[in-house]
Amino acid sequence: MKDHHKQRKNIVNRLAKIEGHVRSVKDMASNERDCGDLLIQIAAIRSALDSCGKLILKDHLEGCVSEALKKGDETVIKKLNVAIDQFIR
Amino acid sequence: MKDHHKQRKNIVNRLAKIEGHVRSVKDMASNERDCGDLLIQIAAIRSALDSCGKLILKDHLEGCVSEALKKGDETVIKKLNVAIDQFIR
Protein backbone atom coordinates (compact mmCIF):
# COMPACT_ATOMS: atom_id res chain seq x y z
CA MET A 1 0.00 0.00 0.00
CA LYS A 2 1.25 3.46 -0.83
CA ASP A 3 1.81 5.84 2.10
CA HIS A 4 -0.79 8.32 0.88
CA HIS A 5 -3.56 5.70 1.08
CA LYS A 6 -3.66 5.27 4.84
CA GLN A 7 -7.17 3.75 4.86
CA ARG A 8 -6.83 1.33 1.95
CA LYS A 9 -6.60 -1.81 4.10
CA ASN A 10 -9.67 -0.66 6.04
CA ILE A 11 -11.49 0.06 2.75
CA VAL A 12 -10.63 -3.39 1.32
CA ASN A 13 -11.91 -5.01 4.54
CA ARG A 14 -15.16 -3.06 4.38
CA LEU A 15 -15.68 -4.03 0.73
CA ALA A 16 -15.04 -7.69 1.64
CA LYS A 17 -17.77 -7.45 4.33
CA ILE A 18 -20.17 -5.78 1.88
CA GLU A 19 -19.47 -8.53 -0.66
CA GLY A 20 -20.38 -11.16 1.97
CA HIS A 21 -23.51 -9.22 2.91
CA VAL A 22 -24.69 -9.10 -0.73
CA ARG A 23 -24.02 -12.86 -1.03
CA SER A 24 -26.13 -13.57 2.06
CA VAL A 25 -29.03 -11.44 0.75
CA LYS A 26 -28.76 -13.30 -2.58
CA ASP A 27 -29.12 -16.56 -0.60
CA MET A 28 -32.11 -15.11 1.30
CA ALA A 29 -33.75 -14.28 -2.04
CA SER A 30 -33.10 -17.83 -3.33
CA ASN A 31 -34.63 -19.24 -0.15
CA GLU A 32 -37.94 -17.38 -0.56
CA ARG A 33 -37.36 -15.04 2.35
CA ASP A 34 -39.88 -12.26 2.90
CA CYS A 35 -39.59 -9.25 0.55
CA GLY A 36 -39.61 -6.81 3.49
CA ASP A 37 -36.61 -8.58 5.04
CA LEU A 38 -34.75 -8.32 1.72
CA LEU A 39 -35.48 -4.58 1.44
CA ILE A 40 -34.19 -3.94 4.98
CA GLN A 41 -30.95 -5.80 4.17
CA ILE A 42 -30.52 -3.91 0.89
CA ALA A 43 -30.91 -0.61 2.77
CA ALA A 44 -28.21 -1.80 5.22
CA ILE A 45 -25.83 -2.67 2.34
CA ARG A 46 -26.42 0.74 0.75
CA SER A 47 -25.65 2.44 4.03
CA ALA A 48 -22.39 0.43 4.38
CA LEU A 49 -21.46 1.37 0.78
CA ASP A 50 -22.07 5.06 1.53
CA SER A 51 -19.82 4.89 4.62
CA CYS A 52 -17.13 3.15 2.59
CA GLY A 53 -17.40 5.80 -0.14
CA LYS A 54 -17.05 8.59 2.42
CA LEU A 55 -13.93 6.92 3.81
CA ILE A 56 -12.43 6.67 0.29
CA LEU A 57 -13.20 10.36 -0.29
CA LYS A 58 -11.62 11.48 3.00
CA ASP A 59 -8.57 9.25 2.44
CA HIS A 60 -8.21 10.72 -1.05
CA LEU A 61 -8.41 14.31 0.21
CA GLU A 62 -5.91 13.75 3.00
CA GLY A 63 -3.51 11.84 0.76
CA CYS A 64 -3.52 12.17 -3.04
CA VAL A 65 -5.28 15.55 -3.30
CA SER A 66 -3.23 17.21 -0.60
CA GLU A 67 0.06 15.94 -2.10
CA ALA A 68 -0.88 16.91 -5.66
CA LEU A 69 -1.87 20.45 -4.66
CA LYS A 70 1.38 20.93 -2.75
CA LYS A 71 3.16 20.08 -6.03
CA GLY A 72 0.97 22.61 -7.87
CA ASP A 73 -1.06 19.95 -9.73
CA GLU A 74 -4.61 21.28 -9.98
CA THR A 75 -5.93 18.59 -12.37
CA VAL A 76 -6.59 16.32 -9.37
CA ILE A 77 -9.46 18.64 -8.34
CA LYS A 78 -11.13 18.37 -11.76
CA LYS A 79 -10.91 14.57 -11.67
CA LEU A 80 -12.28 14.43 -8.15
CA ASN A 81 -15.20 16.67 -9.04
CA VAL A 82 -16.33 14.17 -11.67
CA ALA A 83 -16.35 11.41 -9.04
CA ILE A 84 -18.14 13.60 -6.46
CA ASP A 85 -20.87 14.41 -8.99
CA GLN A 86 -21.63 10.70 -9.27
CA PHE A 87 -21.10 9.76 -5.65
CA ILE A 88 -23.11 12.51 -3.92
CA ARG A 89 -26.72 12.68 -5.06
CA MET B 1 -39.95 -20.37 -6.41
CA LYS B 2 -43.44 -19.54 -5.22
CA ASP B 3 -45.89 -18.29 -7.83
CA HIS B 4 -46.32 -14.93 -6.13
CA HIS B 5 -42.62 -14.11 -6.49
CA LYS B 6 -42.47 -13.76 -10.25
CA GLN B 7 -39.24 -11.75 -10.23
CA ARG B 8 -37.25 -13.76 -7.69
CA LYS B 9 -34.97 -15.43 -10.26
CA ASN B 10 -34.28 -12.01 -11.80
CA ILE B 11 -33.58 -10.56 -8.33
CA VAL B 12 -31.17 -13.38 -7.44
CA ASN B 13 -29.33 -12.82 -10.76
CA ARG B 14 -29.07 -9.09 -10.11
CA LEU B 15 -27.70 -9.70 -6.60
CA ALA B 16 -25.14 -12.15 -8.03
CA LYS B 17 -23.97 -9.43 -10.47
CA ILE B 18 -23.79 -6.86 -7.65
CA GLU B 19 -21.76 -9.31 -5.55
CA GLY B 20 -19.28 -9.69 -8.44
CA HIS B 21 -19.13 -5.92 -8.90
CA VAL B 22 -18.31 -5.38 -5.20
CA ARG B 23 -15.59 -8.06 -5.46
CA SER B 24 -14.03 -6.33 -8.46
CA VAL B 25 -14.02 -2.94 -6.67
CA LYS B 26 -12.41 -4.64 -3.64
CA ASP B 27 -9.68 -5.92 -6.01
CA MET B 28 -9.30 -2.41 -7.49
CA ALA B 29 -8.80 -1.04 -3.95
CA SER B 30 -6.19 -3.73 -3.20
CA ASN B 31 -4.39 -2.85 -6.43
CA GLU B 32 -4.00 0.83 -5.53
CA ARG B 33 -6.43 2.07 -8.15
CA ASP B 34 -7.30 5.76 -8.14
CA CYS B 35 -9.77 6.89 -5.44
CA GLY B 36 -11.95 8.67 -8.01
CA ASP B 37 -12.32 5.44 -9.99
CA LEU B 38 -13.37 3.62 -6.80
CA LEU B 39 -15.99 6.27 -5.98
CA ILE B 40 -17.50 6.05 -9.47
CA GLN B 41 -17.77 2.25 -9.16
CA ILE B 42 -19.32 2.53 -5.68
CA ALA B 43 -21.93 4.94 -7.08
CA ALA B 44 -22.68 2.40 -9.84
CA ILE B 45 -23.12 -0.42 -7.29
CA ARG B 46 -25.46 1.77 -5.22
CA SER B 47 -27.52 2.52 -8.29
CA ALA B 48 -27.76 -1.23 -9.13
CA LEU B 49 -28.83 -1.93 -5.51
CA ASP B 50 -31.54 0.73 -5.72
CA SER B 51 -32.90 -0.80 -8.94
CA CYS B 52 -32.89 -4.24 -7.37
CA GLY B 53 -34.70 -2.90 -4.28
CA LYS B 54 -37.36 -1.28 -6.47
CA LEU B 55 -37.87 -4.58 -8.28
CA ILE B 56 -38.28 -6.41 -4.94
CA LEU B 57 -40.82 -3.81 -3.81
CA LYS B 58 -42.87 -4.03 -7.03
CA ASP B 59 -42.75 -7.83 -6.99
CA HIS B 60 -43.91 -7.77 -3.38
CA LEU B 61 -46.81 -5.43 -4.12
CA GLU B 62 -48.00 -7.41 -7.13
CA GLY B 63 -47.65 -10.75 -5.34
CA CYS B 64 -47.65 -11.06 -1.53
CA VAL B 65 -49.39 -7.77 -0.71
CA SER B 66 -52.11 -8.17 -3.31
CA GLU B 67 -52.84 -11.76 -2.19
CA ALA B 68 -52.84 -10.93 1.51
CA LEU B 69 -55.25 -8.01 1.06
CA LYS B 70 -57.63 -10.16 -0.97
CA LYS B 71 -57.72 -12.52 2.03
CA GLY B 72 -58.41 -9.54 4.33
CA ASP B 73 -54.94 -9.63 5.94
CA GLU B 74 -53.97 -5.99 6.62
CA THR B 75 -50.85 -6.74 8.71
CA VAL B 76 -48.83 -7.07 5.48
CA ILE B 77 -49.15 -3.30 4.99
CA LYS B 78 -47.74 -2.52 8.44
CA LYS B 79 -44.76 -4.83 7.84
CA LEU B 80 -44.12 -3.32 4.44
CA ASN B 81 -44.22 0.22 5.80
CA VAL B 82 -41.33 -0.63 8.16
CA ALA B 83 -39.25 -1.81 5.18
CA ILE B 84 -40.20 1.22 3.06
CA ASP B 85 -39.12 3.57 5.85
CA GLN B 86 -35.64 2.06 5.69
CA PHE B 87 -35.43 1.60 1.94
CA ILE B 88 -36.64 5.01 0.73
CA ARG B 89 -34.63 7.90 2.13
mmCIF file with all atom_site columns, N, CA, C and O in Angstrom, chain A residues 44-88:
data_model
loop_
_atom_site.group_PDB
_atom_site.id
_atom_site.type_symbol
_atom_site.label_atom_id
_atom_site.label_alt_id
_atom_site.label_comp_id
_atom_site.label_asym_id
_atom_site.label_entity_id
_atom_site.label_seq_id
_atom_site.pdbx_PDB_ins_code
_atom_site.Cartn_x
_atom_site.Cartn_y
_atom_site.Cartn_z
_atom_site.occupancy
_atom_site.B_iso_or_equiv
_atom_site.pdbx_formal_charge
_atom_site.auth_seq_id
_atom_site.auth_comp_id
_atom_site.auth_asym_id
_atom_site.auth_atom_id
_atom_site.pdbx_PDB_model_num
ATOM 1   N N  . ALA A 1 44 ? -29.402 -1.706 4.366   1.00 0.00 ? 44 ALA A N  1
ATOM 2   C CA . ALA A 1 44 ? -28.208 -1.803 5.216   1.00 0.00 ? 44 ALA A CA 1
ATOM 3   C C  . ALA A 1 44 ? -26.939 -1.848 4.358   1.00 0.00 ? 44 ALA A C  1
ATOM 4   O O  . ALA A 1 44 ? -25.926 -1.214 4.679   1.00 0.00 ? 44 ALA A O  1
ATOM 5   N N  . ILE A 1 45 ? -26.999 -2.588 3.240   1.00 0.00 ? 45 ILE A N  1
ATOM 6   C CA . ILE A 1 45 ? -25.831 -2.667 2.344   1.00 0.00 ? 45 ILE A CA 1
ATOM 7   C C  . ILE A 1 45 ? -25.539 -1.293 1.752   1.00 0.00 ? 45 ILE A C  1
ATOM 8   O O  . ILE A 1 45 ? -24.399 -0.850 1.678   1.00 0.00 ? 45 ILE A O  1
ATOM 9   N N  . ARG A 1 46 ? -26.604 -0.587 1.343   1.00 0.00 ? 46 ARG A N  1
ATOM 10  C CA . ARG A 1 46 ? -26.421 0.742  0.751   1.00 0.00 ? 46 ARG A CA 1
ATOM 11  C C  . ARG A 1 46 ? -25.770 1.689  1.756   1.00 0.00 ? 46 ARG A C  1
ATOM 12  O O  . ARG A 1 46 ? -24.873 2.461  1.405   1.00 0.00 ? 46 ARG A O  1
ATOM 13  N N  . SER A 1 47 ? -26.214 1.591  2.998   1.00 0.00 ? 47 SER A N  1
ATOM 14  C CA . SER A 1 47 ? -25.649 2.437  4.035   1.00 0.00 ? 47 SER A CA 1
ATOM 15  C C  . SER A 1 47 ? -24.154 2.114  4.249   1.00 0.00 ? 47 SER A C  1
ATOM 16  O O  . SER A 1 47 ? -23.322 3.019  4.409   1.00 0.00 ? 47 SER A O  1
ATOM 17  N N  . ALA A 1 48 ? -23.798 0.823  4.229   1.00 0.00 ? 48 ALA A N  1
ATOM 18  C CA . ALA A 1 48 ? -22.390 0.428  4.378   1.00 0.00 ? 48 ALA A CA 1
ATOM 19  C C  . ALA A 1 48 ? -21.560 0.917  3.191   1.00 0.00 ? 48 ALA A C  1
ATOM 20  O O  . ALA A 1 48 ? -20.408 1.353  3.351   1.00 0.00 ? 48 ALA A O  1
ATOM 21  N N  . LEU A 1 49 ? -22.155 0.876  1.983   1.00 0.00 ? 49 LEU A N  1
ATOM 22  C CA . LEU A 1 49 ? -21.463 1.371  0.780   1.00 0.00 ? 49 LEU A CA 1
ATOM 23  C C  . LEU A 1 49 ? -21.207 2.870  0.887   1.00 0.00 ? 49 LEU A C  1
ATOM 24  O O  . LEU A 1 49 ? -20.122 3.356  0.535   1.00 0.00 ? 49 LEU A O  1
ATOM 25  N N  . ASP A 1 50 ? -22.214 3.609  1.377   1.00 0.00 ? 50 ASP A N  1
ATOM 26  C CA . ASP A 1 50 ? -22.065 5.057  1.528   1.00 0.00 ? 50 ASP A CA 1
ATOM 27  C C  . ASP A 1 50 ? -20.933 5.384  2.506   1.00 0.00 ? 50 ASP A C  1
ATOM 28  O O  . ASP A 1 50 ? -20.117 6.270  2.251   1.00 0.00 ? 50 ASP A O  1
ATOM 29  N N  . SER A 1 51 ? -20.888 4.657  3.629   1.00 0.00 ? 51 SER A N  1
ATOM 30  C CA . SER A 1 51 ? -19.823 4.885  4.616   1.00 0.00 ? 51 SER A CA 1
ATOM 31  C C  . SER A 1 51 ? -18.459 4.603  3.997   1.00 0.00 ? 51 SER A C  1
ATOM 32  O O  . SER A 1 51 ? -17.496 5.332  4.220   1.00 0.00 ? 51 SER A O  1
ATOM 33  N N  . CYS A 1 52 ? -18.392 3.525  3.229   1.00 0.00 ? 52 CYS A N  1
ATOM 34  C CA . CYS A 1 52 ? -17.131 3.154  2.591   1.00 0.00 ? 52 CYS A CA 1
ATOM 35  C C  . CYS A 1 52 ? -16.712 4.231  1.581   1.00 0.00 ? 52 CYS A C  1
ATOM 36  O O  . CYS A 1 52 ? -15.547 4.610  1.517   1.00 0.00 ? 52 CYS A O  1
ATOM 37  N N  . GLY A 1 53 ? -17.683 4.735  0.828   1.00 0.00 ? 53 GLY A N  1
ATOM 38  C CA . GLY A 1 53 ? -17.395 5.800  -0.140  1.00 0.00 ? 53 GLY A CA 1
ATOM 39  C C  . GLY A 1 53 ? -16.897 7.059  0.547   1.00 0.00 ? 53 GLY A C  1
ATOM 40  O O  . GLY A 1 53 ? -15.953 7.705  0.068   1.00 0.00 ? 53 GLY A O  1
ATOM 41  N N  . LYS A 1 54 ? -17.500 7.401  1.685   1.00 0.00 ? 54 LYS A N  1
ATOM 42  C CA . LYS A 1 54 ? -17.050 8.586  2.422   1.00 0.00 ? 54 LYS A CA 1
ATOM 43  C C  . LYS A 1 54 ? -15.613 8.419  2.892   1.00 0.00 ? 54 LYS A C  1
ATOM 44  O O  . LYS A 1 54 ? -14.817 9.357  2.854   1.00 0.00 ? 54 LYS A O  1
ATOM 45  N N  . LEU A 1 55 ? -15.291 7.203  3.343   1.00 0.00 ? 55 LEU A N  1
ATOM 46  C CA . LEU A 1 55 ? -13.929 6.917  3.806   1.00 0.00 ? 55 LEU A CA 1
ATOM 47  C C  . LEU A 1 55 ? -12.934 7.062  2.656   1.00 0.00 ? 55 LEU A C  1
ATOM 48  O O  . LEU A 1 55 ? -11.847 7.640  2.825   1.00 0.00 ? 55 LEU A O  1
ATOM 49  N N  . ILE A 1 56 ? -13.304 6.556  1.472   1.00 0.00 ? 56 ILE A N  1
ATOM 50  C CA . ILE A 1 56 ? -12.429 6.674  0.291   1.00 0.00 ? 56 ILE A CA 1
ATOM 51  C C  . ILE A 1 56 ? -12.201 8.151  -0.027  1.00 0.00 ? 56 ILE A C  1
ATOM 52  O O  . ILE A 1 56 ? -11.074 8.583  -0.295  1.00 0.00 ? 56 ILE A O  1
ATOM 53  N N  . LEU A 1 57 ? -13.280 8.937  0.039   1.00 0.00 ? 57 LEU A N  1
ATOM 54  C CA . LEU A 1 57 ? -13.197 10.364 -0.293  1.00 0.00 ? 57 LEU A CA 1
ATOM 55  C C  . LEU A 1 57 ? -12.277 11.101 0.686   1.00 0.00 ? 57 LEU A C  1
ATOM 56  O O  . LEU A 1 57 ? -11.391 11.872 0.281   1.00 0.00 ? 57 LEU A O  1
ATOM 57  N N  . LYS A 1 58 ? -12.459 10.823 1.987   1.00 0.00 ? 58 LYS A N  1
ATOM 58  C CA . LYS A 1 58 ? -11.622 11.478 3.003   1.00 0.00 ? 58 LYS A CA 1
ATOM 59  C C  . LYS A 1 58 ? -10.154 11.072 2.856   1.00 0.00 ? 58 LYS A C  1
ATOM 60  O O  . LYS A 1 58 ? -9.254  11.892 2.973   1.00 0.00 ? 58 LYS A O  1
ATOM 61  N N  . ASP A 1 59 ? -9.933  9.763  2.607   1.00 0.00 ? 59 ASP A N  1
ATOM 62  C CA . ASP A 1 59 ? -8.573  9.250  2.437   1.00 0.00 ? 59 ASP A CA 1
ATOM 63  C C  . ASP A 1 59 ? -7.907  9.919  1.239   1.00 0.00 ? 59 ASP A C  1
ATOM 64  O O  . ASP A 1 59 ? -6.725  10.282 1.280   1.00 0.00 ? 59 ASP A O  1
ATOM 65  N N  . HIS A 1 60 ? -8.703  10.097 0.178   1.00 0.00 ? 60 HIS A N  1
ATOM 66  C CA . HIS A 1 60 ? -8.215  10.718 -1.047  1.00 0.00 ? 60 HIS A CA 1
ATOM 67  C C  . HIS A 1 60 ? -7.819  12.175 -0.788  1.00 0.00 ? 60 HIS A C  1
ATOM 68  O O  . HIS A 1 60 ? -6.755  12.623 -1.215  1.00 0.00 ? 60 HIS A O  1
ATOM 69  N N  . LEU A 1 61 ? -8.685  12.888 -0.061  1.00 0.00 ? 61 LEU A N  1
ATOM 70  C CA . LEU A 1 61 ? -8.413  14.310 0.210   1.00 0.00 ? 61 LEU A CA 1
ATOM 71  C C  . LEU A 1 61 ? -7.158  14.468 1.054   1.00 0.00 ? 61 LEU A C  1
ATOM 72  O O  . LEU A 1 61 ? -6.300  15.308 0.756   1.00 0.00 ? 61 LEU A O  1
ATOM 73  N N  . GLU A 1 62 ? -7.053  13.630 2.094   1.00 0.00 ? 62 GLU A N  1
ATOM 74  C CA . GLU A 1 62 ? -5.909  13.751 3.004   1.00 0.00 ? 62 GLU A CA 1
ATOM 75  C C  . GLU A 1 62 ? -4.613  13.315 2.338   1.00 0.00 ? 62 GLU A C  1
ATOM 76  O O  . GLU A 1 62 ? -3.543  13.788 2.700   1.00 0.00 ? 62 GLU A O  1
ATOM 77  N N  . GLY A 1 63 ? -4.708  12.377 1.400   1.00 0.00 ? 63 GLY A N  1
ATOM 78  C CA . GLY A 1 63 ? -3.510  11.838 0.762   1.00 0.00 ? 63 GLY A CA 1
ATOM 79  C C  . GLY A 1 63 ? -3.253  12.453 -0.598  1.00 0.00 ? 63 GLY A C  1
ATOM 80  O O  . GLY A 1 63 ? -2.649  13.526 -0.711  1.00 0.00 ? 63 GLY A O  1
ATOM 81  N N  . CYS A 1 64 ? -3.808  11.801 -1.638  1.00 0.00 ? 64 CYS A N  1
ATOM 82  C CA . CYS A 1 64 ? -3.524  12.169 -3.036  1.00 0.00 ? 64 CYS A CA 1
ATOM 83  C C  . CYS A 1 64 ? -3.749  13.651 -3.321  1.00 0.00 ? 64 CYS A C  1
ATOM 84  O O  . CYS A 1 64 ? -2.891  14.313 -3.910  1.00 0.00 ? 64 CYS A O  1
ATOM 85  N N  . VAL A 1 65 ? -4.919  14.181 -2.922  1.00 0.00 ? 65 VAL A N  1
ATOM 86  C CA . VAL A 1 65 ? -5.278  15.546 -3.297  1.00 0.00 ? 65 VAL A CA 1
ATOM 87  C C  . VAL A 1 65 ? -4.330  16.543 -2.633  1.00 0.00 ? 65 VAL A C  1
ATOM 88  O O  . VAL A 1 65 ? -3.789  17.449 -3.271  1.00 0.00 ? 65 VAL A O  1
ATOM 89  N N  . SER A 1 66 ? -4.115  16.334 -1.346  1.00 0.00 ? 66 SER A N  1
ATOM 90  C CA . SER A 1 66 ? -3.226  17.212 -0.596  1.00 0.00 ? 66 SER A CA 1
ATOM 91  C C  . SER A 1 66 ? -1.812  17.220 -1.202  1.00 0.00 ? 66 SER A C  1
ATOM 92  O O  . SER A 1 66 ? -1.226  18.278 -1.440  1.00 0.00 ? 66 SER A O  1
ATOM 93  N N  . GLU A 1 67 ? -1.289  16.042 -1.515  1.00 0.00 ? 67 GLU A N  1
ATOM 94  C CA . GLU A 1 67 ? 0.057   15.939 -2.102  1.00 0.00 ? 67 GLU A CA 1
ATOM 95  C C  . GLU A 1 67 ? 0.133   16.621 -3.462  1.00 0.00 ? 67 GLU A C  1
ATOM 96  O O  . GLU A 1 67 ? 1.080   17.347 -3.761  1.00 0.00 ? 67 GLU A O  1
ATOM 97  N N  . ALA A 1 68 ? -0.889  16.364 -4.293  1.00 0.00 ? 68 ALA A N  1
ATOM 98  C CA . ALA A 1 68 ? -0.880  16.905 -5.660  1.00 0.00 ? 68 ALA A CA 1
ATOM 99  C C  . ALA A 1 68 ? -0.922  18.433 -5.610  1.00 0.00 ? 68 ALA A C  1
ATOM 100 O O  . ALA A 1 68 ? -0.193  19.107 -6.364  1.00 0.00 ? 68 ALA A O  1
ATOM 101 N N  . LEU A 1 69 ? -1.746  18.986 -4.725  1.00 0.00 ? 69 LEU A N  1
ATOM 102 C CA . LEU A 1 69 ? -1.875  20.450 -4.660  1.00 0.00 ? 69 LEU A CA 1
ATOM 103 C C  . LEU A 1 69 ? -0.577  21.094 -4.171  1.00 0.00 ? 69 LEU A C  1
ATOM 104 O O  . LEU A 1 69 ? -0.193  22.167 -4.652  1.00 0.00 ? 69 LEU A O  1
ATOM 105 N N  . LYS A 1 70 ? 0.089   20.401 -3.231  1.00 0.00 ? 70 LYS A N  1
ATOM 106 C CA . LYS A 1 70 ? 1.381   20.927 -2.754  1.00 0.00 ? 70 LYS A CA 1
ATOM 107 C C  . LYS A 1 70 ? 2.387   21.021 -3.900  1.00 0.00 ? 70 LYS A C  1
ATOM 108 O O  . LYS A 1 70 ? 3.260   21.873 -3.915  1.00 0.00 ? 70 LYS A O  1
ATOM 109 N N  . LYS A 1 71 ? 2.243   20.085 -4.861  1.00 0.00 ? 71 LYS A N  1
ATOM 110 C CA . LYS A 1 71 ? 3.157   20.083 -6.028  1.00 0.00 ? 71 LYS A CA 1
ATOM 111 C C  . LYS A 1 71 ? 2.646   21.001 -7.124  1.00 0.00 ? 71 LYS A C  1
ATOM 112 O O  . LYS A 1 71 ? 3.211   21.065 -8.216  1.00 0.00 ? 71 LYS A O  1
ATOM 113 N N  . GLY A 1 72 ? 1.510   21.680 -6.875  1.00 0.00 ? 72 GLY A N  1
ATOM 114 C CA . GLY A 1 72 ? 0.970   22.611 -7.865  1.00 0.00 ? 72 GLY A CA 1
ATOM 115 C C  . GLY A 1 72 ? 0.119   21.956 -8.937  1.00 0.00 ? 72 GLY A C  1
ATOM 116 O O  . GLY A 1 72 ? -0.221  22.574 -9.945  1.00 0.00 ? 72 GLY A O  1
ATOM 117 N N  . ASP A 1 73 ? -0.242  20.666 -8.737  1.00 0.00 ? 73 ASP A N  1
ATOM 118 C CA . ASP A 1 73 ? -1.057  19.947 -9.726  1.00 0.00 ? 73 ASP A CA 1
ATOM 119 C C  . ASP A 1 73 ? -2.541  20.135 -9.417  1.00 0.00 ? 73 ASP A C  1
ATOM 120 O O  . ASP A 1 73 ? -3.067  19.569 -8.465  1.00 0.00 ? 73 ASP A O  1
ATOM 121 N N  . GLU A 1 74 ? -3.200  20.951 -10.231 1.00 0.00 ? 74 GLU A N  1
ATOM 122 C CA . GLU A 1 74 ? -4.614  21.278 -9.976  1.00 0.00 ? 74 GLU A CA 1
ATOM 123 C C  . GLU A 1 74 ? -5.567  20.318 -10.690 1.00 0.00 ? 74 GLU A C  1
ATOM 124 O O  . GLU A 1 74 ? -6.778  20.334 -10.430 1.00 0.00 ? 74 GLU A O  1
ATOM 125 N N  . THR A 1 75 ? -5.047  19.481 -11.601 1.00 0.00 ? 75 THR A N  1
ATOM 126 C CA . THR A 1 75 ? -5.931  18.592 -12.369 1.00 0.00 ? 75 THR A CA 1
ATOM 127 C C  . THR A 1 75 ? -6.640  17.590 -11.458 1.00 0.00 ? 75 THR A C  1
ATOM 128 O O  . THR A 1 75 ? -7.722  17.102 -11.771 1.00 0.00 ? 75 THR A O  1
ATOM 129 N N  . VAL A 1 76 ? -6.002  17.282 -10.305 1.00 0.00 ? 76 VAL A N  1
ATOM 130 C CA . VAL A 1 76 ? -6.589  16.322 -9.366  1.00 0.00 ? 76 VAL A CA 1
ATOM 131 C C  . VAL A 1 76 ? -7.984  16.777 -8.900  1.00 0.00 ? 76 VAL A C  1
ATOM 132 O O  . VAL A 1 76 ? -8.866  15.956 -8.662  1.00 0.00 ? 76 VAL A O  1
ATOM 133 N N  . ILE A 1 77 ? -8.168  18.091 -8.779  1.00 0.00 ? 77 ILE A N  1
ATOM 134 C CA . ILE A 1 77 ? -9.463  18.637 -8.340  1.00 0.00 ? 77 ILE A CA 1
ATOM 135 C C  . ILE A 1 77 ? -10.536 18.369 -9.399  1.00 0.00 ? 77 ILE A C  1
ATOM 136 O O  . ILE A 1 77 ? -11.648 17.936 -9.083  1.00 0.00 ? 77 ILE A O  1
ATOM 137 N N  . LYS A 1 78 ? -10.178 18.608 -10.661 1.00 0.00 ? 78 LYS A N  1
ATOM 138 C CA . LYS A 1 78 ? -11.134 18.368 -11.757 1.00 0.00 ? 78 LYS A CA 1
ATOM 139 C C  . LYS A 1 78 ? -11.584 16.921 -11.778 1.00 0.00 ? 78 LYS A C  1
ATOM 140 O O  . LYS A 1 78 ? -12.763 16.604 -11.912 1.00 0.00 ? 78 LYS A O  1
ATOM 141 N N  . LYS A 1 79 ? -10.601 16.000 -11.654 1.00 0.00 ? 79 LYS A N  1
ATOM 142 C CA . LYS A 1 79 ? -10.910 14.571 -11.673 1.00 0.00 ? 79 LYS A CA 1
ATOM 143 C C  . LYS A 1 79 ? -11.807 14.189 -10.506 1.00 0.00 ? 79 LYS A C  1
ATOM 144 O O  . LYS A 1 79 ? -12.747 13.412 -10.638 1.00 0.00 ? 79 LYS A O  1
ATOM 145 N N  . LEU A 1 80 ? -11.495 14.761 -9.345  1.00 0.00 ? 80 LEU A N  1
ATOM 146 C CA . LEU A 1 80 ? -12.276 14.430 -8.150  1.00 0.00 ? 80 LEU A CA 1
ATOM 147 C C  . LEU A 1 80 ? -13.708 14.947 -8.274  1.00 0.00 ? 80 LEU A C  1
ATOM 148 O O  . LEU A 1 80 ? -14.654 14.282 -7.839  1.00 0.00 ? 80 LEU A O  1
ATOM 149 N N  . ASN A 1 81 ? -13.859 16.117 -8.887  1.00 0.00 ? 81 ASN A N  1
ATOM 150 C CA . ASN A 1 81 ? -15.204 16.674 -9.045  1.00 0.00 ? 81 ASN A CA 1
ATOM 151 C C  . ASN A 1 81 ? -16.114 15.770 -9.865  1.00 0.00 ? 81 ASN A C  1
ATOM 152 O O  . ASN A 1 81 ? -17.316 15.665 -9.575  1.00 0.00 ? 81 ASN A O  1
ATOM 153 N N  . VAL A 1 82 ? -15.547 15.106 -10.862 1.00 0.00 ? 82 VAL A N  1
ATOM 154 C CA . VAL A 1 82 ? -16.333 14.165 -11.669 1.00 0.00 ? 82 VAL A CA 1
ATOM 155 C C  . VAL A 1 82 ? -16.848 13.027 -10.780 1.00 0.00 ? 82 VAL A C  1
ATOM 156 O O  . VAL A 1 82 ? -18.035 12.664 -10.820 1.00 0.00 ? 82 VAL A O  1
ATOM 157 N N  . ALA A 1 83 ? -15.968 12.504 -9.927  1.00 0.00 ? 83 ALA A N  1
ATOM 158 C CA . ALA A 1 83 ? -16.354 11.407 -9.037  1.00 0.00 ? 83 ALA A CA 1
ATOM 159 C C  . ALA A 1 83 ? -17.393 11.866 -8.015  1.00 0.00 ? 83 ALA A C  1
ATOM 160 O O  . ALA A 1 83 ? -18.369 11.159 -7.734  1.00 0.00 ? 83 ALA A O  1
ATOM 161 N N  . ILE A 1 84 ? -17.202 13.071 -7.463  1.00 0.00 ? 84 ILE A N  1
ATOM 162 C CA . ILE A 1 84 ? -18.141 13.603 -6.462  1.00 0.00 ? 84 ILE A CA 1
ATOM 163 C C  . ILE A 1 84 ? -19.535 13.770 -7.066  1.00 0.00 ? 84 ILE A C  1
ATOM 164 O O  . ILE A 1 84 ? -20.539 13.456 -6.426  1.00 0.00 ? 84 ILE A O  1
ATOM 165 N N  . ASP A 1 85 ? -19.579 14.233 -8.320  1.00 0.00 ? 85 ASP A N  1
ATOM 166 C CA . ASP A 1 85 ? -20.874 14.407 -8.992  1.00 0.00 ? 85 ASP A CA 1
ATOM 167 C C  . ASP A 1 85 ? -21.649 13.096 -9.049  1.00 0.00 ? 85 ASP A C  1
ATOM 168 O O  . ASP A 1 85 ? -22.877 13.088 -8.968  1.00 0.00 ? 85 ASP A O  1
ATOM 169 N N  . GLN A 1 86 ? -20.937 11.995 -9.204  1.00 0.00 ? 86 GLN A N  1
ATOM 170 C CA . GLN A 1 86 ? -21.625 10.705 -9.275  1.00 0.00 ? 86 GLN A CA 1
ATOM 171 C C  . GLN A 1 86 ? -21.900 10.138 -7.893  1.00 0.00 ? 86 GLN A C  1
ATOM 172 O O  . GLN A 1 86 ? -22.914 9.492  -7.674  1.00 0.00 ? 86 GLN A O  1
ATOM 173 N N  . PHE A 1 87 ? -20.980 10.384 -6.966  1.00 0.00 ? 87 PHE A N  1
ATOM 174 C CA . PHE A 1 87 ? -21.103 9.755  -5.648  1.00 0.00 ? 87 PHE A CA 1
ATOM 175 C C  . PHE A 1 87 ? -22.132 10.439 -4.758  1.00 0.00 ? 87 PHE A C  1
ATOM 176 O O  . PHE A 1 87 ? -22.880 9.774  -4.042  1.00 0.00 ? 87 PHE A O  1
ATOM 177 N N  . ILE A 1 88 ? -22.174 11.776 -4.792  1.00 0.00 ? 88 ILE A N  1
ATOM 178 C CA . ILE A 1 88 ? -23.108 12.505 -3.920  1.00 0.00 ? 88 ILE A CA 1
ATOM 179 C C  . ILE A 1 88 ? -24.330 12.926 -4.723  1.00 0.00 ? 88 ILE A C  1
ATOM 180 O O  . ILE A 1 88 ? -24.217 13.696 -5.675  1.00 0.00 ? 88 ILE A O  1
#
